């Protein structure tokens, strides 16, 4: 049993998303340190605001400004921040109902420890120093004691109203979209069948696996026969020579590929295999490649797969010998 | 595919459909070195063998899995090698827990498009950072940019339950130990949830076979008849929901007929101990009901197969004669956002086909 192969697999996307009018007003508002909610048909103020009424599904557009202060409705202490989370030091996740809002917003609270957090505590927004029109423009929440507040603004701790005030929702240079980068790091495991195949390739042998039910040899092996739905475990060495069953001429250079066009990409039935694999044909002018051409793999010094296949010089294979493999 | 039943759009009495076979994998943690197909094959074969079906013989095949767990697009297509998909079979896939694949297959049989269906699900959460992977299902504008992981969101729900007086950390620890081990509740992962409150996430797979009426009776001595299934979803924004309750579960249970008669068994898809508290209340389960006799989602959570396993375990209990009427629940999304409830029954002695409904 060869070693089980694994490989790092990173999936990384900058998701680009457009915003509806309510989302745009809300996120642009955050950039301007203004928190907007949306009024539902039954008179509730939703923060964060949505485009459609969650009860009636109708479009809702009436915006209202709420306060940057609020009350924690539930919390959870995270002792070990994970990548991408807003704070690098231990923090509390919080749902905060901002003053004037009827629903709670999910964010984080910067606090010295779980002893300093409780449901019902008063908090206020700490704005991110650089704001772009994103939920992370709220850097985090922080504990807020109105009696210690030195703002002299009547104790509401900020520049927003305590009762929701209608708001036009229009700003200069509104945000119309967000780019949300996402990266996840996986470990890919190709499985036992593929691991055996790749281990053999490292020794420049091409192997397939025979189905115990229909006897077909699949190359590369997939762990199961797709026709019979049973595990295929008998290893069979195939090739190295094979027959071109069909091909195409590639005329457009792939980005970053070092191969000159035109070149031929072909399906190749290796001797002993019941499934054609594909590879590039070299060592022959592109316009001389033909069905039935006999070829063999060409390995390069550090390649884990054949670099390409070249003619063997044998007479072409008769159509009947490979017609089932087309 | 069979024709869509006689009469086209004409309404006919719904057919009786049953779960007749169930198999699941028994991994603990990572399925070392196995591809999804290799992990799935023994499970598929066990379920098909119970039902007396050959690979490719079921009228309909439906699977549930998530590309985000595998980290590869269209990862489920690979597993079709395991079902004998050539020549082509009638097949479908849901990017969700396999319980929702079962729902699709059930509808397919109800509408007369199939008499038998193979339903399977698989997940290899060991391939990636599951807590972070699951953040990608959240609201991409207001929530996902904060990367709130699955344990943190469950912990917010647990604290809300504690604040409401529905549970406390001691009561959760009792639920955490019910799996039989005496393991201490452990350190806080995200307070108030400790290691013991979190599910034993594992790679795994499951398969069930559904069959209609007389076909089901031929395949299984005591079929688990599906009396109803319904699924309901709540608002996306966590702050819009009452996290201490699960109105979607209750509504799905009502629509599935769960409250028409008492159940003796309930298999609940509650990965976190605190979520079992929510579900027990929403489903009005008292001490007369055997809750999660299989160990539940908390004891083994092969993500994307966990919900299907609840349906399979409930059915298997009926097959064995250990239950006459069972409820099975599956969930999806953060903090029990989307919930499916099925009601399964075994026929009691003397009951005939005509009386079964
Ligand atoms: Zn075969």
CSV table of N, CA, C and O and ligand atoms in Angstrom, one decimal, chain A residues 211-216 218 225-230, ligand 1:
chain,number,residue,atom,x,y,z
A,211,UNK,N,-12.4,-3.6,-13.4
A,211,UNK,CA,-13.6,-3.8,-12.7
A,211,UNK,C,-13.9,-5.3,-12.6
A,211,UNK,O,-13.8,-6.1,-13.6
A,212,UNK,N,-14.2,-5.8,-11.4
A,212,UNK,CA,-14.4,-7.2,-11.2
A,212,UNK,C,-15.7,-7.7,-11.8
A,212,UNK,O,-15.9,-8.9,-12.0
A,213,UNK,N,-16.5,-6.8,-12.2
A,213,UNK,CA,-17.8,-7.2,-12.8
A,213,UNK,C,-17.8,-7.2,-14.3
A,213,UNK,O,-18.1,-8.2,-14.9
A,214,UNK,N,-17.3,-6.1,-15.0
A,214,UNK,CA,-17.4,-6.1,-16.4
A,214,UNK,C,-16.0,-6.3,-17.0
A,214,UNK,O,-15.8,-6.3,-18.3
A,215,UNK,N,-14.9,-6.3,-16.2
A,215,UNK,CA,-13.6,-6.6,-16.6
A,215,UNK,C,-12.9,-5.4,-17.3
A,215,UNK,O,-11.8,-5.5,-17.8
A,216,UNK,N,-13.6,-4.3,-17.4
A,216,UNK,CA,-13.0,-3.1,-18.1
A,216,UNK,C,-11.9,-2.5,-17.2
A,216,UNK,O,-12.0,-2.5,-16.0
A,218,UNK,N,-10.1,0.8,-16.2
A,218,UNK,CA,-10.2,2.3,-16.3
A,218,UNK,C,-8.9,2.9,-16.0
A,218,UNK,O,-8.3,2.6,-15.0
A,225,UNK,N,-16.1,1.3,-10.7
A,225,UNK,CA,-16.5,1.3,-12.1
A,225,UNK,C,-17.8,2.1,-12.4
A,225,UNK,O,-18.8,1.8,-11.7
A,226,UNK,N,-17.7,3.1,-13.2
A,226,UNK,CA,-18.9,4.0,-13.4
A,226,UNK,C,-20.1,3.2,-14.0
A,226,UNK,O,-21.2,3.7,-13.9
A,227,UNK,N,-19.8,2.1,-14.7
A,227,UNK,CA,-20.9,1.4,-15.3
A,227,UNK,C,-21.6,0.4,-14.3
A,227,UNK,O,-22.8,0.3,-14.2
A,228,UNK,N,-20.7,-0.3,-13.5
A,228,UNK,CA,-21.2,-1.3,-12.6
A,228,UNK,C,-21.5,-0.8,-11.2
A,228,UNK,O,-22.2,-1.4,-10.4
A,229,UNK,N,-20.9,0.4,-10.8
A,229,UNK,CA,-21.1,0.9,-9.5
A,229,UNK,C,-20.4,0.0,-8.4
A,229,UNK,O,-21.0,-0.1,-7.3
A,230,UNK,N,-19.4,-0.7,-8.7
A,230,UNK,CA,-18.7,-1.5,-7.7
A,230,UNK,C,-17.2,-1.1,-7.6
A,230,UNK,O,-16.7,-0.5,-8.6
C,1,LIG,ZN1,-17.7,-2.6,-14.5
